[in-house]
């Protein structure tokens, strides 16, 4: 067994989020393209022999109890191992905003699986960790795999995109005083749009095929930027003023290619031809975002998900 392990847990943005219909398990059937970005949390895990999973974090407003996916992932991995005496002291350095639609919580849980698999010497493959993680959260397999992926089903069925990662840049914004609950956003979607949902596997498969062969994905590139469809945006934006403000401010940035909300929001982003263009645009208008109460970052697209930082 190793004494300590450090992993990075990156955020994601949605380049496409299409709500197809309802599934028998009550979840939504989705067709998405998710993209890892280089805004990362860091998990440090140390072996303990007391049989306890102890989580600490550098921010106060995050639960470190059983509702945290890190703790749930650690307990799931340990119970599957059959070694109940395994313990770990985990410290989370949080940079990804919470409740933002950036899969920060899912990425942390995914990072805990990868880190503890190494720390405890369990020998699970990356693929087996991905399938284990799907039971804990729909976005977690993507967070382990990362890069640019088509995500179907609840979001847990992955198909790697034919493209390598494009050098595009991102300006990302989030109002720190607002968070959106994912169940609420999907519930609103069902309430407002449920009557027009597709039904049946063949209708779902047609939409998957349309996405698989979309011109903008073959490969991802800045001269044919993704249209950035997000079906949750049209139900969340009318009810959350900060999303509308974020989208307006991002649309006014010089050189932006496209603007959208990520996941169930409220974070929003603009794409740029490269990271320099994103930096320049933000330098130009940072004051307007700060005055409107937003936190703001520039990022690059990243080719990998959770990574061991040796
Ligand atoms: O899987 P995860 O825990 O991330 O999902 C959180 C909630 O979001 C679910 O309980 C459900 O209400 C909603 N959801 C959904 N359809 C999906 C993914 C999530 O309705 N495909």
Coordinates of C-alpha atoms and ligand atoms in Angstrom, one line a residue:
X1 CA 0.0 0.0 0.0
X2 CA 1.1 3.6 -0.7
X3 CA 1.3 6.2 2.1
X4 CA -0.3 9.1 0.2
X5 CA -1.8 10.0 -3.2
X6 CA -2.6 13.3 -4.8
X7 CA -5.2 13.5 -7.7
X8 CA -6.6 16.4 -9.7
X9 CA -10.4 16.5 -10.3
X10 CA -11.3 18.7 -13.2
X11 CA -14.5 20.5 -14.0
X12 CA -16.6 19.9 -17.2
X13 CA -18.7 22.1 -19.5
X14 CA -21.5 20.8 -21.7
X15 CA -20.9 21.4 -25.4
X16 CA -24.3 19.9 -26.0
X17 CA -27.1 18.8 -23.6
X18 CA -30.2 17.5 -25.3
X19 CA -33.1 16.1 -23.1
X20 CA -34.6 13.3 -25.2
X21 CA -37.3 11.9 -22.9
X22 CA -38.1 10.0 -19.7
X23 CA -36.7 6.6 -18.8
X24 CA -38.5 3.9 -16.9
X25 CA -36.2 4.6 -13.8
X26 CA -37.5 8.2 -13.7
X27 CA -34.2 9.7 -14.9
X28 CA -34.0 11.7 -18.2
X29 CA -32.6 10.1 -21.3
X30 CA -29.9 12.4 -22.5
X31 CA -27.7 13.0 -25.5
X32 CA -24.7 15.2 -24.5
X33 CA -21.2 16.1 -25.4
X34 CA -19.2 16.8 -22.3
X35 CA -15.8 18.5 -22.3
X36 CA -13.1 18.5 -19.5
X37 CA -11.6 21.9 -18.7
X38 CA -8.5 22.8 -16.7
X39 CA -10.2 24.2 -13.7
X40 CA -9.4 21.6 -11.0
X41 CA -9.9 20.6 -7.4
X42 CA -7.1 18.7 -5.7
X43 CA -7.6 15.6 -3.4
X44 CA -4.8 14.4 -1.1
X45 CA -5.4 11.0 0.5
X46 CA -3.4 9.4 3.3
X47 CA -3.6 5.9 4.6
X48 CA -4.9 5.5 8.1
X49 CA -5.3 2.2 10.0
X50 CA -8.3 3.3 12.1
X51 CA -11.0 2.1 9.5
X52 CA -12.4 5.6 9.2
X53 CA -13.0 7.8 6.2
X54 CA -12.2 11.3 7.2
X55 CA -12.8 14.3 4.9
X56 CA -11.5 17.8 5.4
X57 CA -11.9 20.7 3.0
X58 CA -10.4 24.3 2.6
X59 CA -13.9 25.9 2.2
X60 CA -16.4 26.0 5.0
X61 CA -19.7 25.8 3.1
X62 CA -19.3 22.3 1.9
X63 CA -20.5 19.3 3.8
X64 CA -17.8 16.7 4.6
X65 CA -20.4 14.1 5.8
X66 CA -22.2 11.2 4.1
X67 CA -23.9 13.5 1.5
X68 CA -20.5 14.3 0.0
X69 CA -19.7 12.1 -3.0
X70 CA -16.1 11.7 -1.8
X71 CA -17.2 9.9 1.3
X72 CA -19.8 7.9 -0.5
X73 CA -17.3 6.8 -3.2
X74 CA -14.7 5.9 -0.5
X75 CA -17.3 3.8 1.4
X76 CA -18.5 2.1 -1.8
X77 CA -14.9 1.2 -2.9
X78 CA -14.1 -0.1 0.6
X79 CA -17.2 -2.2 0.9
X80 CA -16.5 -3.8 -2.5
X81 CA -13.0 -4.6 -1.4
X82 CA -14.2 -6.6 1.6
X83 CA -11.4 -5.0 3.8
X84 CA -13.5 -3.0 6.3
X85 CA -10.4 -1.9 8.2
X86 CA -9.2 0.3 5.3
X87 CA -9.1 4.0 6.3
X88 CA -8.1 7.3 4.7
X89 CA -7.7 10.9 5.6
X90 CA -8.8 12.9 2.6
X91 CA -8.2 16.6 2.1
X92 CA -10.0 18.5 -0.7
X93 CA -8.7 21.8 -2.0
X94 CA -11.8 23.3 -3.7
X95 CA -11.5 25.6 -6.7
X96 CA -14.5 24.5 -8.8
X97 CA -17.6 26.4 -7.7
X98 CA -20.3 24.4 -5.9
X99 CA -23.8 23.8 -7.3
X100 CA -22.6 25.3 -10.6
X101 CA -23.4 22.8 -13.4
X102 CA -19.6 22.0 -13.7
X103 CA -19.8 18.5 -12.1
X104 CA -17.5 19.6 -9.3
X105 CA -19.1 17.1 -6.8
X106 CA -19.1 14.3 -9.3
X107 CA -15.5 14.9 -10.2
X108 CA -14.5 14.9 -6.5
X109 CA -16.2 11.5 -6.1
X110 CA -14.5 10.2 -9.3
X111 CA -11.2 11.4 -8.0
X112 CA -11.7 9.6 -4.7
X113 CA -12.3 6.3 -6.5
X114 CA -9.1 6.7 -8.6
X115 CA -7.0 7.9 -5.6
X116 CA -8.1 5.3 -3.1
X117 CA -7.8 2.5 -5.7
X118 CA -4.1 3.4 -5.8
X119 CA -3.7 4.2 -2.1
X120 CA -5.3 0.9 -1.0
X121 CA -3.6 -1.1 -3.8
X122 CA -7.0 -2.6 -5.0
X123 CA -6.0 -3.0 -8.7
X124 CA -9.3 -2.0 -10.3
X125 CA -8.9 -1.0 -14.0
X126 CA -10.0 2.5 -15.0
X127 CA -13.0 0.9 -16.8
X128 CA -14.1 -0.9 -13.7
X129 CA -13.9 2.3 -11.7
X130 CA -16.0 4.0 -14.4
X131 CA -18.8 1.4 -14.1
X132 CA -18.7 1.4 -10.3
X133 CA -19.0 5.2 -10.3
X134 CA -22.2 5.2 -12.5
X135 CA -24.1 3.9 -9.5
X136 CA -23.0 7.0 -7.5
X137 CA -23.8 9.7 -10.0
X138 CA -24.7 10.0 -13.7
X139 CA -21.7 12.3 -14.5
X140 CA -19.1 10.3 -12.6
X141 CA -17.9 7.9 -15.4
X142 CA -17.3 11.0 -17.6
X143 CA -15.3 12.7 -14.9
X144 CA -13.0 9.6 -14.7
X145 CA -12.6 9.3 -18.5
X146 CA -12.6 13.0 -19.4
X147 CA -11.6 14.7 -22.6
X148 CA -14.4 15.2 -25.2
X149 CA -17.1 12.5 -24.9
X150 CA -20.5 11.7 -26.2
X151 CA -22.6 10.8 -23.1
X152 CA -25.9 9.0 -23.5
X153 CA -28.4 7.2 -21.2
X154 CA -28.5 9.1 -17.9
X155 CA -25.1 10.5 -18.9
X156 CA -23.1 7.5 -17.9
X157 CA -22.8 5.7 -21.3
X158 CA -19.7 7.1 -22.9
X159 CA -18.4 7.2 -26.5
X160 CA -15.1 8.9 -27.0
X161 CA -15.3 11.6 -29.7
X162 CA -13.3 11.1 -32.9
X163 CA -11.6 14.4 -32.3
X164 CA -8.5 15.2 -30.3
X165 CA -8.9 18.2 -28.0
X166 CA -9.1 21.6 -29.8
X167 CA -7.0 24.5 -28.6
X168 CA -10.1 26.5 -27.8
X169 CA -10.3 28.9 -24.8
X170 CA -13.1 29.4 -22.4
X171 CA -14.3 32.3 -20.2
X172 CA -16.4 30.8 -17.4
X173 CA -18.6 32.8 -15.0
X174 CA -20.6 32.0 -11.9
X175 CA -22.5 34.2 -9.4
X176 CA -21.3 32.9 -6.0
X177 CA -24.6 33.7 -4.4
X178 CA -26.6 31.5 -6.7
X179 CA -26.7 27.7 -7.0
X180 CA -29.1 25.5 -9.0
X181 CA -30.2 22.1 -7.8
X182 CA -29.9 19.5 -10.6
X183 CA -33.1 17.6 -9.6
X184 CA -35.0 20.9 -9.6
X185 CA -33.8 21.8 -13.1
X186 CA -34.8 18.4 -14.5
X187 CA -38.1 18.6 -12.7
X188 CA -38.8 22.0 -14.3
X189 CA -37.8 20.6 -17.7
X190 CA -40.3 17.8 -17.3
X191 CA -43.0 20.1 -16.1
X192 CA -42.6 22.6 -18.9
X193 CA -41.5 20.3 -21.8
X194 CA -42.6 16.8 -20.8
X195 CA -45.5 16.8 -23.3
X196 CA -43.1 17.1 -26.2
X197 CA -40.5 14.5 -25.0
X198 CA -39.6 11.7 -27.4
X199 CA -40.6 8.2 -26.4
X200 CA -39.2 4.9 -27.5
X201 CA -35.7 3.6 -28.1
X202 CA -35.7 4.1 -31.9
X203 CA -36.6 7.8 -31.5
X204 CA -33.7 8.1 -29.0
X205 CA -31.3 6.3 -31.2
X206 CA -32.1 8.6 -34.2
X207 CA -31.1 11.6 -32.0
X208 CA -27.9 9.9 -30.9
X209 CA -26.9 9.2 -34.5
X210 CA -27.6 12.8 -35.4
X211 CA -25.2 13.9 -32.7
X212 CA -22.5 11.3 -33.5
X213 CA -22.3 12.6 -37.0
X214 CA -22.7 16.3 -36.3
X215 CA -20.3 18.3 -38.5
X216 CA -19.0 20.4 -35.6
X217 CA -17.8 17.3 -33.8
X218 CA -15.8 15.8 -36.6
X219 CA -13.4 17.0 -35.3
X220 CA -14.0 19.8 -32.7
X221 CA -12.6 23.0 -34.1
X222 CA -12.9 26.7 -33.7
X223 CA -13.7 27.5 -37.4
X224 CA -16.9 25.5 -37.0
X225 CA -17.7 26.0 -33.3
X226 CA -20.3 23.8 -31.5
X227 CA -23.8 25.4 -31.6
X228 CA -23.9 24.8 -27.8
X229 CA -27.5 23.5 -27.5
X230 CA -28.5 23.2 -23.8
X231 CA -32.2 22.2 -23.3
X232 CA -32.0 23.0 -19.6
X233 CA -30.9 26.6 -20.4
X234 CA -34.4 27.4 -21.8
X235 CA -36.1 26.3 -18.5
X236 CA -33.4 27.6 -16.1
X237 CA -32.6 31.0 -17.6
X238 CA -36.1 32.5 -17.4
X239 CA -36.2 31.7 -13.7
X240 CA -32.6 32.6 -12.6
X241 CA -31.8 36.3 -13.4
X242 CA -28.0 35.8 -12.9
X243 CA -28.0 33.3 -15.8
X244 CA -29.6 35.8 -18.1
X245 CA -27.1 38.5 -17.0
X246 CA -24.1 36.1 -17.4
X247 CA -25.2 35.2 -20.9
X248 CA -25.6 38.9 -21.9
X249 CA -22.2 39.9 -20.5
X250 CA -20.5 36.9 -22.2
X251 CA -22.2 37.7 -25.5
X252 CA -20.7 41.2 -25.4
X253 CA -17.1 39.8 -25.1
X254 CA -14.9 40.6 -28.1
X255 CA -14.1 37.5 -30.1
X256 CA -16.5 35.1 -28.4
X257 CA -17.6 32.3 -30.8
X258 CA -20.6 30.9 -28.8
X259 CA -22.2 31.4 -25.4
X260 CA -24.2 28.9 -23.2
X261 CA -25.1 27.7 -19.8
X262 CA -23.3 24.6 -18.5
X263 CA -25.3 21.6 -17.3
X264 CA -28.2 22.6 -15.1
X265 CA -26.4 26.0 -14.4
X266 CA -26.0 28.6 -13.2
X267 CA -22.5 28.8 -14.5
X268 CA -22.2 30.0 -18.1
X269 CA -19.3 30.1 -20.5
X270 CA -18.1 31.6 -23.8
X271 CA -15.8 29.8 -26.3
X272 CA -12.9 31.5 -28.0
X273 CA -10.5 30.5 -30.8
X274 CA -7.8 29.9 -28.1
X275 CA -6.8 30.6 -24.5
X276 CA -5.1 33.9 -25.4
X277 CA -8.2 35.2 -27.1
X278 CA -10.2 34.3 -23.9
X279 CA -7.6 36.0 -21.7
X280 CA -7.6 39.2 -23.9
X281 CA -11.4 39.4 -24.0
X282 CA -11.6 39.0 -20.2
X283 CA -8.9 41.6 -19.6
X284 CA -10.9 44.0 -21.7
X285 CA -14.2 43.6 -19.7
X286 CA -13.3 41.9 -16.3
X287 CA -14.6 45.0 -14.4
X288 CA -18.2 44.5 -15.8
X289 CA -18.3 40.9 -14.5
X290 CA -16.9 41.8 -11.1
X291 CA -19.4 44.8 -10.8
X292 CA -22.3 42.4 -11.6
X293 CA -21.1 40.1 -8.7
X294 CA -19.6 37.3 -10.8
X295 CA -16.6 35.1 -10.3
X296 CA -14.8 34.6 -13.5
X297 CA -12.1 32.3 -14.9
X298 CA -10.3 31.6 -18.2
X299 CA -9.7 27.9 -19.0
X300 CA -8.5 25.6 -21.7
X301 CA -10.0 22.4 -22.9
X302 CA -8.3 19.3 -21.4
X303 CA -7.9 15.9 -22.9
X304 CA -8.1 13.8 -19.7
X305 CA -10.3 13.4 -16.7
X306 CA -9.1 12.6 -13.1
X307 CA -5.3 12.4 -13.0
X308 CA -2.9 11.0 -10.5
X309 CA -0.5 13.8 -9.6
X310 CA 2.7 11.9 -8.8
Ligands
LIG1 O1 -27.2 11.1 -11.2 P1 -27.2 12.4 -10.4 O2 -27.1 12.1 -8.9 O3 -26.2 13.4 -10.9 O4 -28.6 13.1 -10.7 C1 -29.1 14.0 -9.8 C2 -30.6 14.2 -10.2 O5 -30.7 14.9 -11.4 C3 -31.4 13.0 -10.3 O6 -31.9 12.6 -9.0 C4 -32.5 13.4 -11.2 O7 -33.5 14.1 -10.5 C5 -31.9 14.4 -12.1 N1 -31.4 13.7 -13.4 C6 -32.3 13.3 -14.3 N2 -31.8 12.6 -15.5 C7 -30.5 12.4 -15.7 C8 -29.6 12.9 -14.7 C9 -30.0 13.5 -13.6 O8 -33.5 13.5 -14.2 N3 -30.1 11.8 -16.8

